[in-house]
Amino acid sequence: MTKRILALLLAALCLLLAACGKQETAAATDGNGLGEKAEFVKEDYVGSWKYNDYDLYLTVYSDGTWEETDGTGAVTASGTSTFSELDGLSLYNQGSFVRSFQLTDAKSMTDSDGGSLSAAQMPEYVPEYSESDFYGNWEYDDSTKFLTLDESKQWRAVLSSGKVEATGRFEYQDGVAYLYEITPPEDEDDEEEKNLYTMVYFDSEGNLTDNGVHTMHSSDENPQSYIDLNGIEANYTLDDDPVMLKNGGYVYSEADGYHQMPVRVEIEEKRTRHRSGLLKLKVRVTVDYLIDDDVSTVDDDPERGFSYGLFNAYTGQHYIIGEPNRKGYAENSWQLAWNGSNTTVYAEVDMTWSNKTRSDRNARCTADIYIEVPEDFDGLMLYLCPTESTYEAQKTPVDTSVPVTDSLGARLNSAVICNLFIED
């Protein structure tokens, strides 16, 4: 009797465990009530979808970009997306989260706001704006920035200072201009790298917009840097071979007066450090005075000189380090407005001479220049240019409040000009 009761209890226990197992399996497979939950991948979201309750379409592209368009085909929003098995497809605009989507089956999905969508064919439409409507110079309404698109499918984004923020090539499709930054291939067999910078299109009110966030208006203003406006060319790169600067230096003596002569110059990078947002740079400028034999100097220590200094390529602001003291040392600092804030440019020079006596005809000046500048400021120029036509004019203090081209004039057109910006 006891064995029979025990057997019945064991049988009842097995039935109970089996029922629990079935309940757990159902809970695991039931999911959202649609039966066994399917596993979806990123590619399942690619295509066009229409909201069931209103006339709005979502198109997801294979590269992860997306667009929302209304019934007329006008783009109302766009951006990039990410995918994860947990969250499904998440949309972003200018880095800000918009909403997420979860597929319920192969042809339906819901968004995080409660809306439902079904797979749909995008209606054919003729864009209201053609590619030529994008050509021109556009000024942002909410910032000091300009965007230029031209017939050759080139574009550039320029700040009001003249700093070029980005450039590239654009492609037009269905009322949208896609702006790409292009990186040339390193090898002939490689393909160029193309990265989407932004997309621009006209909104329902006829305003050109940057990805639906920033509006722009047509502008006649075409910002250019000071160096571009005045036709100045940065013609020397750090560590280039020495170059000749005709009539770049002077020698003055009591007996013979003032003489101009050719000099040979070289600019070398000696040390570079990036620290706390600053570029700390040391460059060495070597100037060799090539005195002709017919220039006689009776002084044992004739005076020599040349014009050099720093300037801002965007504004023309002139940074004169100053006249070195007896030990060849000078320093100075200036305020710089850059990227919406004020910062400081600092420079000092340590100058030494060799072969300065009358018997050593060819003198050499070595100037070590130490510079501290914001590491992303790419407009700091170092120039070495011919001196004024007279010794007296050379000694006249230069007004640093006027742009460098006004104070140095045409001499910059025959100068050695080196951009001191160094990328990481």
Short mmCIF file of C-alpha atoms in Angstrom, two decimals:
data_model
loop_
_atom_site.label_atom_id
_atom_site.label_comp_id
_atom_site.label_asym_id
_atom_site.label_seq_id
_atom_site.Cartn_x
_atom_site.Cartn_y
_atom_site.Cartn_z
CA MET A 1 0.00 0.00 0.00
CA THR A 2 2.76 2.40 0.94
CA LYS A 3 4.63 1.68 -2.33
CA ARG A 4 1.48 2.37 -4.34
CA ILE A 5 0.94 5.74 -2.64
CA LEU A 6 4.59 6.68 -3.20
CA ALA A 7 4.32 5.79 -6.92
CA LEU A 8 1.21 7.94 -7.27
CA LEU A 9 2.94 10.88 -5.59
CA LEU A 10 5.97 10.56 -7.90
CA ALA A 11 3.69 10.46 -10.96
CA ALA A 12 1.82 13.57 -9.79
CA LEU A 13 5.13 15.37 -9.21
CA CYS A 14 6.35 14.56 -12.75
CA LEU A 15 3.11 15.85 -14.25
CA LEU A 16 3.45 19.06 -12.26
CA LEU A 17 7.05 19.60 -13.38
CA ALA A 18 6.12 18.94 -16.99
CA ALA A 19 3.34 21.51 -16.80
CA CYS A 20 5.72 24.09 -15.34
CA GLY A 21 8.23 23.38 -18.10
CA LYS A 22 5.56 23.92 -20.73
CA GLN A 23 4.56 27.18 -19.11
CA GLU A 24 8.21 28.41 -19.10
CA THR A 25 8.66 27.46 -22.74
CA ALA A 26 5.52 29.33 -23.73
CA ALA A 27 6.63 32.42 -21.85
CA ALA A 28 10.00 32.30 -23.53
CA THR A 29 8.63 31.81 -27.02
CA ASP A 30 5.44 33.83 -26.80
CA GLY A 31 7.37 37.16 -26.82
CA ASN A 32 5.00 39.97 -27.84
CA GLY A 33 2.12 37.62 -28.39
CA LEU A 34 2.85 37.03 -32.07
CA GLY A 35 4.16 33.52 -31.62
CA GLU A 36 7.84 32.60 -31.58
CA LYS A 37 9.88 35.79 -31.79
CA ALA A 38 11.90 36.19 -34.99
CA GLU A 39 15.47 37.50 -34.92
CA PHE A 40 15.90 40.59 -37.07
CA VAL A 41 19.14 42.07 -38.35
CA LYS A 42 20.04 45.59 -39.47
CA GLU A 43 19.45 44.83 -43.14
CA ASP A 44 15.80 43.97 -42.41
CA TYR A 45 15.15 47.66 -41.69
CA VAL A 46 16.55 48.88 -45.01
CA GLY A 47 13.82 50.14 -47.33
CA SER A 48 10.82 52.45 -47.30
CA TRP A 49 8.16 52.49 -44.59
CA LYS A 50 4.93 54.48 -44.26
CA TYR A 51 3.19 55.49 -41.07
CA ASN A 52 -0.23 53.90 -40.95
CA ASP A 53 -1.99 56.89 -39.41
CA TYR A 54 -0.59 59.77 -41.47
CA ASP A 55 1.19 60.63 -44.70
CA LEU A 56 4.82 60.32 -43.63
CA TYR A 57 7.49 58.04 -45.05
CA LEU A 58 10.72 56.75 -43.55
CA THR A 59 13.49 55.53 -45.86
CA VAL A 60 16.45 53.67 -44.36
CA TYR A 61 19.50 53.26 -46.57
CA SER A 62 22.11 50.49 -46.52
CA ASP A 63 24.84 52.89 -45.35
CA GLY A 64 22.84 53.66 -42.16
CA THR A 65 21.53 57.07 -43.23
CA TRP A 66 17.80 57.79 -43.22
CA GLU A 67 15.25 60.34 -44.41
CA GLU A 68 11.72 61.23 -43.50
CA THR A 69 9.61 62.63 -46.34
CA ASP A 70 6.06 63.87 -46.52
CA GLY A 71 3.51 62.99 -49.18
CA THR A 72 4.95 65.54 -51.61
CA GLY A 73 8.43 64.03 -51.41
CA ALA A 74 9.87 66.90 -49.39
CA VAL A 75 12.49 65.77 -46.87
CA THR A 76 11.38 66.71 -43.35
CA ALA A 77 14.23 65.12 -41.38
CA SER A 78 17.36 63.04 -41.95
CA GLY A 79 20.39 61.68 -40.19
CA THR A 80 22.26 58.53 -39.25
CA SER A 81 21.28 55.35 -37.41
CA THR A 82 22.62 52.58 -35.21
CA PHE A 83 21.37 49.02 -34.69
CA SER A 84 21.40 46.64 -31.76
CA GLU A 85 19.48 43.42 -31.10
CA LEU A 86 18.05 44.92 -27.92
CA ASP A 87 16.99 48.38 -29.14
CA GLY A 88 16.44 47.67 -32.82
CA LEU A 89 17.08 50.66 -35.13
CA SER A 90 17.82 54.01 -33.44
CA LEU A 91 17.71 57.24 -35.46
CA TYR A 92 19.92 60.29 -34.80
CA ASN A 93 19.96 63.81 -36.20
CA GLN A 94 23.15 65.83 -35.73
CA GLY A 95 24.13 63.39 -32.97
CA SER A 96 20.81 63.79 -31.07
CA PHE A 97 18.52 60.80 -30.56
CA VAL A 98 15.24 61.01 -32.50
CA ARG A 99 13.40 57.70 -31.93
CA SER A 100 13.88 53.94 -32.21
CA PHE A 101 12.07 51.24 -34.18
CA GLN A 102 11.34 47.56 -33.60
CA LEU A 103 10.23 45.18 -36.33
CA THR A 104 7.17 43.12 -35.42
CA ASP A 105 7.37 41.09 -38.62
CA ALA A 106 9.09 41.43 -41.97
CA LYS A 107 6.64 44.09 -43.20
CA SER A 108 5.64 45.95 -40.02
CA MET A 109 7.34 47.86 -37.23
CA THR A 110 6.58 50.25 -34.40
CA ASP A 111 8.44 53.30 -33.14
CA SER A 112 9.25 54.32 -29.59
CA ASP A 113 6.50 56.99 -29.70
CA GLY A 114 3.79 54.39 -30.29
CA GLY A 115 3.42 54.85 -34.04
CA SER A 116 3.08 51.91 -36.41
CA LEU A 117 4.57 51.59 -39.89
CA SER A 118 4.23 49.22 -42.81
CA ALA A 119 6.60 48.46 -45.66
CA ALA A 120 5.66 50.66 -48.61
CA GLN A 121 6.78 51.76 -52.03
CA MET A 122 7.86 55.40 -52.12
CA PRO A 123 5.55 57.37 -54.41
CA GLU A 124 7.16 58.83 -57.50
CA TYR A 125 7.36 62.58 -57.53
CA VAL A 126 9.19 65.36 -59.32
CA PRO A 127 11.35 67.37 -56.87
CA GLU A 128 10.26 70.96 -56.52
CA TYR A 129 13.92 72.07 -56.54
CA SER A 130 16.49 71.05 -59.11
CA GLU A 131 20.25 70.76 -58.62
CA SER A 132 20.88 74.24 -60.01
CA ASP A 133 18.75 75.74 -57.22
CA PHE A 134 21.50 74.71 -54.77
CA TYR A 135 24.27 76.57 -56.58
CA GLY A 136 25.51 79.73 -54.90
CA ASN A 137 26.71 81.15 -51.62
CA TRP A 138 24.52 80.56 -48.57
CA GLU A 139 24.81 82.19 -45.15
CA TYR A 140 23.64 80.37 -42.01
CA ASP A 141 20.91 82.21 -40.12
CA ASP A 142 22.11 81.15 -36.67
CA SER A 143 25.90 81.33 -37.02
CA THR A 144 28.73 83.14 -38.79
CA LYS A 145 29.19 80.39 -41.35
CA PHE A 146 28.80 80.17 -45.12
CA LEU A 147 28.21 77.26 -47.48
CA THR A 148 29.10 77.45 -51.17
CA LEU A 149 28.04 74.92 -53.84
CA ASP A 150 29.01 75.34 -57.50
CA GLU A 151 28.33 73.82 -60.92
CA SER A 152 31.41 71.58 -60.71
CA LYS A 153 29.78 69.78 -57.75
CA GLN A 154 32.35 71.21 -55.35
CA TRP A 155 31.35 72.64 -51.97
CA ARG A 156 33.05 74.34 -49.06
CA ALA A 157 32.00 75.51 -45.60
CA VAL A 158 33.72 78.76 -44.58
CA LEU A 159 33.60 80.73 -41.34
CA SER A 160 33.20 84.50 -41.48
CA SER A 161 36.91 84.84 -40.61
CA GLY A 162 37.75 83.17 -43.90
CA LYS A 163 38.78 79.89 -42.28
CA VAL A 164 37.74 76.98 -44.49
CA GLU A 165 36.05 74.49 -42.17
CA ALA A 166 35.53 71.72 -44.71
CA THR A 167 35.50 71.09 -48.45
CA GLY A 168 34.54 68.28 -50.76
CA ARG A 169 32.23 67.08 -53.51
CA PHE A 170 28.44 66.82 -53.45
CA GLU A 171 25.93 64.54 -55.14
CA TYR A 172 22.36 65.53 -55.95
CA GLN A 173 19.46 63.09 -55.78
CA ASP A 174 15.71 63.65 -55.52
CA GLY A 175 15.87 67.17 -54.14
CA VAL A 176 18.74 66.56 -51.71
CA ALA A 177 22.41 67.53 -52.02
CA TYR A 178 24.67 65.08 -50.17
CA LEU A 179 27.94 66.75 -49.15
CA TYR A 180 30.94 64.43 -48.91
CA GLU A 181 34.46 65.04 -47.65
CA ILE A 182 36.91 63.29 -49.95
CA THR A 183 40.20 61.69 -48.91
CA PRO A 184 42.40 60.87 -51.93
CA PRO A 185 43.77 57.32 -52.13
CA GLU A 186 47.29 56.75 -50.86
CA ASP A 187 48.03 54.30 -53.67
CA GLU A 188 46.90 54.29 -57.28
CA ASP A 189 45.11 50.97 -56.81
CA ASP A 190 43.10 52.23 -53.83
CA GLU A 191 39.78 54.03 -54.00
CA GLU A 192 39.14 57.47 -52.57
CA GLU A 193 37.48 57.65 -49.16
CA LYS A 194 34.12 59.40 -49.12
CA ASN A 195 32.56 60.50 -45.81
CA LEU A 196 29.17 62.20 -45.51
CA TYR A 197 29.59 65.69 -44.02
CA THR A 198 25.92 66.70 -44.11
CA MET A 199 22.92 66.83 -46.43
CA VAL A 200 21.08 69.98 -47.45
CA TYR A 201 17.60 70.42 -48.88
CA PHE A 202 14.77 72.94 -49.09
CA ASP A 203 12.11 72.66 -46.40
CA SER A 204 8.36 73.09 -46.87
CA GLU A 205 8.74 76.85 -46.45
CA GLY A 206 11.36 77.11 -49.19
CA ASN A 207 14.37 77.60 -46.89
CA LEU A 208 17.60 75.76 -47.60
CA THR A 209 18.41 73.73 -44.49
CA ASP A 210 21.45 71.90 -43.20
CA ASN A 211 20.02 68.49 -42.32
CA GLY A 212 16.75 70.08 -41.22
CA VAL A 213 18.45 71.85 -38.28
CA HIS A 214 20.03 75.07 -39.56
CA THR A 215 18.38 77.34 -42.13
CA MET A 216 20.32 79.45 -44.62
CA HIS A 217 19.70 82.36 -46.95
CA SER A 218 21.35 83.39 -50.19
CA SER A 219 24.20 85.84 -49.61
CA ASP A 220 26.40 88.05 -51.78
CA GLU A 221 29.07 88.03 -49.10
CA ASN A 222 31.90 85.67 -49.89
CA PRO A 223 34.25 85.49 -46.91
CA GLN A 224 37.90 85.11 -47.72
CA SER A 225 40.97 85.07 -45.56
CA TYR A 226 43.24 88.10 -45.60
CA ILE A 227 45.95 86.11 -47.29
CA ASP A 228 43.56 85.15 -50.12
CA LEU A 229 42.13 88.65 -50.51
CA ASN A 230 45.60 90.12 -50.96
CA GLY A 231 47.00 87.37 -53.15
CA ILE A 232 49.66 86.35 -50.63
CA GLU A 233 51.05 82.86 -51.13
CA ALA A 234 52.34 80.62 -48.36
CA ASN A 235 55.34 79.45 -50.36
CA TYR A 236 57.51 77.72 -47.79
CA THR A 237 57.01 74.67 -45.58
CA LEU A 238 58.94 73.92 -42.41
CA ASP A 239 62.17 72.05 -43.16
CA ASP A 240 62.20 72.96 -46.87
CA ASP A 241 65.57 73.52 -48.51
CA PRO A 242 67.09 77.00 -48.11
CA VAL A 243 65.78 79.61 -50.56
CA MET A 244 67.14 82.90 -51.84
CA LEU A 245 65.45 86.16 -50.87
CA LYS A 246 66.69 88.84 -53.26
CA ASN A 247 67.54 92.15 -51.63
CA GLY A 248 66.27 90.81 -48.35
CA GLY A 249 68.85 92.20 -45.94
CA TYR A 250 70.78 95.37 -45.41
CA VAL A 251 74.22 96.38 -44.23
CA TYR A 252 74.81 99.90 -42.93
CA SER A 253 78.06 101.58 -42.06
CA GLU A 254 79.04 105.17 -41.39
CA ALA A 255 81.24 105.36 -44.47
CA ASP A 256 79.26 103.45 -47.06
CA GLY A 257 75.69 104.13 -45.96
CA TYR A 258 72.94 101.62 -46.64
CA HIS A 259 73.18 98.60 -48.97
CA GLN A 260 70.61 95.96 -49.88
CA MET A 261 71.80 92.47 -50.71
CA PRO A 262 70.51 88.96 -51.30
CA VAL A 263 70.14 86.64 -48.36
CA ARG A 264 69.63 82.89 -48.09
CA VAL A 265 67.01 81.79 -45.57
CA GLU A 266 65.95 78.50 -44.01
CA ILE A 267 63.18 77.73 -41.49
CA GLU A 268 63.44 74.50 -39.50
CA GLU A 269 61.15 72.83 -36.97
CA LYS A 270 63.22 72.08 -33.87
CA ARG A 271 60.66 71.00 -31.29
CA THR A 272 56.88 70.48 -31.15
CA ARG A 273 54.69 69.86 -28.12
CA HIS A 274 50.92 69.69 -27.71
CA ARG A 275 49.78 70.45 -24.18
CA SER A 276 46.48 71.65 -22.68
CA GLY A 277 45.12 72.74 -26.04
CA LEU A 278 48.27 74.67 -26.98
CA LEU A 279 50.87 74.10 -29.64
CA LYS A 280 54.33 74.87 -28.24
CA LEU A 281 56.65 75.19 -31.19
CA LYS A 282 60.30 76.06 -31.62
CA VAL A 283 61.52 76.99 -35.09
CA ARG A 284 65.00 78.05 -36.17
CA VAL A 285 65.40 80.75 -38.78
CA THR A 286 68.82 80.94 -40.41
CA VAL A 287 69.68 84.00 -42.50
CA ASP A 288 72.94 84.12 -44.47
CA TYR A 289 74.05 87.54 -45.77
CA LEU A 290 75.79 87.11 -49.10
CA ILE A 291 77.77 90.34 -49.37
CA ASP A 292 79.13 91.16 -52.81
CA ASP A 293 82.80 92.11 -53.11
CA ASP A 294 81.95 95.56 -54.43
CA VAL A 295 80.17 96.43 -51.17
CA SER A 296 82.98 97.76 -48.99
CA THR A 297 82.42 98.23 -45.28
CA VAL A 298 84.97 100.14 -43.29
CA ASP A 299 83.36 99.43 -39.94
CA ASP A 300 84.65 96.51 -37.94
CA ASP A 301 81.08 95.73 -36.90
CA PRO A 302 78.66 96.90 -39.61
CA GLU A 303 74.98 96.82 -38.72
CA ARG A 304 72.85 94.24 -40.45
CA GLY A 305 69.12 93.56 -40.40
CA PHE A 306 66.13 91.97 -42.09
CA SER A 307 62.33 92.14 -41.78
CA TYR A 308 60.57 89.23 -40.11
CA GLY A 309 57.53 88.63 -37.97
CA LEU A 310 54.27 86.74 -37.55
CA PHE A 311 50.82 87.50 -38.88
CA ASN A 312 47.27 86.12 -38.84
CA ALA A 313 46.38 84.77 -42.28
CA TYR A 314 42.65 85.31 -41.68
CA THR A 315 42.57 88.86 -40.33
CA GLY A 316 45.95 90.29 -41.33
CA GLN A 317 46.75 91.09 -37.69
CA HIS A 318 50.49 91.75 -37.40
CA TYR A 319 52.47 90.14 -34.57
CA ILE A 320 55.79 91.97 -34.17
CA ILE A 321 57.99 90.25 -31.62
CA GLY A 322 60.09 93.36 -31.10
CA GLU A 323 63.67 94.59 -31.32
CA PRO A 324 66.05 92.12 -29.58
CA ASN A 325 68.04 93.48 -26.66
CA ARG A 326 71.84 93.39 -26.40
CA LYS A 327 71.69 89.68 -25.69
CA GLY A 328 69.50 89.05 -28.73
CA TYR A 329 66.32 88.35 -26.76
CA ALA A 330 62.79 89.70 -27.28
CA GLU A 331 59.27 88.55 -26.43
CA ASN A 332 55.69 89.67 -26.92
CA SER A 333 52.10 88.41 -26.71
CA TRP A 334 48.85 89.26 -28.47
CA GLN A 335 45.14 88.58 -28.08
CA LEU A 336 43.56 86.26 -30.63
CA ALA A 337 39.82 85.81 -31.23
CA TRP A 338 39.43 82.19 -32.32
CA ASN A 339 36.52 79.74 -32.40
CA GLY A 340 34.26 82.02 -30.39
CA SER A 341 36.68 82.80 -27.57
CA ASN A 342 39.66 85.04 -26.86
CA THR A 343 43.03 83.45 -26.36
CA THR A 344 46.68 84.47 -26.44
CA VAL A 345 49.48 84.11 -28.96
CA TYR A 346 52.91 84.24 -27.30
CA ALA A 347 56.30 84.40 -28.99
CA GLU A 348 59.90 85.01 -27.98
CA VAL A 349 63.08 85.13 -30.01
CA ASP A 350 66.68 84.33 -29.15
CA MET A 351 68.97 85.74 -31.84
CA THR A 352 72.68 85.09 -32.34
CA TRP A 353 75.17 86.22 -34.98
CA SER A 354 78.32 84.75 -36.43
CA ASN A 355 80.89 86.27 -38.83
CA LYS A 356 79.81 89.84 -38.14
CA THR A 357 83.21 91.49 -38.49
CA ARG A 358 84.48 93.20 -41.62
CA SER A 359 86.99 90.45 -42.37
CA ASP A 360 84.26 87.79 -42.39
CA ARG A 361 82.22 88.95 -45.32
CA ASN A 362 79.26 86.59 -45.11
CA ALA A 363 77.44 87.01 -41.83
CA ARG A 364 74.90 84.56 -40.45
CA CYS A 365 71.99 85.30 -38.15
CA THR A 366 70.30 82.46 -36.30
CA ALA A 367 66.98 83.22 -34.64
CA ASP A 368 65.30 80.61 -32.45
CA ILE A 369 61.63 81.53 -32.18
CA TYR A 370 59.44 79.99 -29.48
CA ILE A 371 55.70 80.15 -30.08
CA GLU A 372 52.61 79.22 -28.07
CA VAL A 373 49.33 79.26 -29.99
CA PRO A 374 46.01 77.33 -29.83
CA GLU A 375 46.80 73.96 -31.40
CA ASP A 376 43.85 74.17 -33.81
CA PHE A 377 44.75 77.66 -35.07
CA ASP A 378 46.01 77.06 -38.60
CA GLY A 379 46.48 80.68 -39.64
CA LEU A 380 49.79 81.66 -38.01
CA MET A 381 52.31 82.74 -40.65
CA LEU A 382 56.00 83.50 -40.30
CA TYR A 383 57.41 85.89 -42.90
CA LEU A 384 60.89 87.03 -43.92
CA CYS A 385 60.76 89.80 -46.46
CA PRO A 386 62.92 92.47 -48.09
CA THR A 387 63.67 95.48 -45.94
CA GLU A 388 62.52 99.02 -46.61
CA SER A 389 64.35 100.99 -49.30
CA THR A 390 66.28 103.05 -46.74
CA TYR A 391 67.86 102.31 -43.44
CA GLU A 392 65.86 105.10 -41.81
CA ALA A 393 62.57 103.64 -43.06
CA GLN A 394 63.61 100.24 -41.75
CA LYS A 395 64.07 101.70 -38.30
CA THR A 396 60.63 103.35 -38.29
CA PRO A 397 58.33 101.45 -35.87
CA VAL A 398 55.59 99.50 -37.63
CA ASP A 399 52.01 100.13 -36.57
CA THR A 400 50.75 96.72 -35.41
CA SER A 401 47.13 97.86 -35.41
CA VAL A 402 46.94 97.90 -39.20
CA PRO A 403 46.87 94.70 -41.29
CA VAL A 404 50.23 93.28 -42.23
CA THR A 405 49.75 93.92 -45.95
CA ASP A 406 49.16 97.61 -45.28
CA SER A 407 52.32 97.96 -43.21
CA LEU A 408 54.58 95.80 -45.39
CA GLY A 409 52.97 96.50 -48.73
CA ALA A 410 54.25 94.86 -51.87
CA ARG A 411 57.28 93.40 -50.07
CA LEU A 412 55.14 90.42 -49.01
CA ASN A 413 54.79 89.46 -52.66
CA SER A 414 58.53 88.66 -52.72
CA ALA A 415 58.71 87.26 -49.20
CA VAL A 416 59.32 83.83 -47.78
CA ILE A 417 56.06 82.96 -46.02
CA CYS A 418 55.71 79.81 -43.94
CA ASN A 419 52.52 78.48 -42.32
CA LEU A 420 53.41 77.29 -38.80
CA PHE A 421 50.35 75.06 -38.29
CA ILE A 422 51.36 71.51 -37.38
CA GLU A 423 48.81 68.70 -37.25
CA ASP A 424 49.03 65.83 -34.82
#
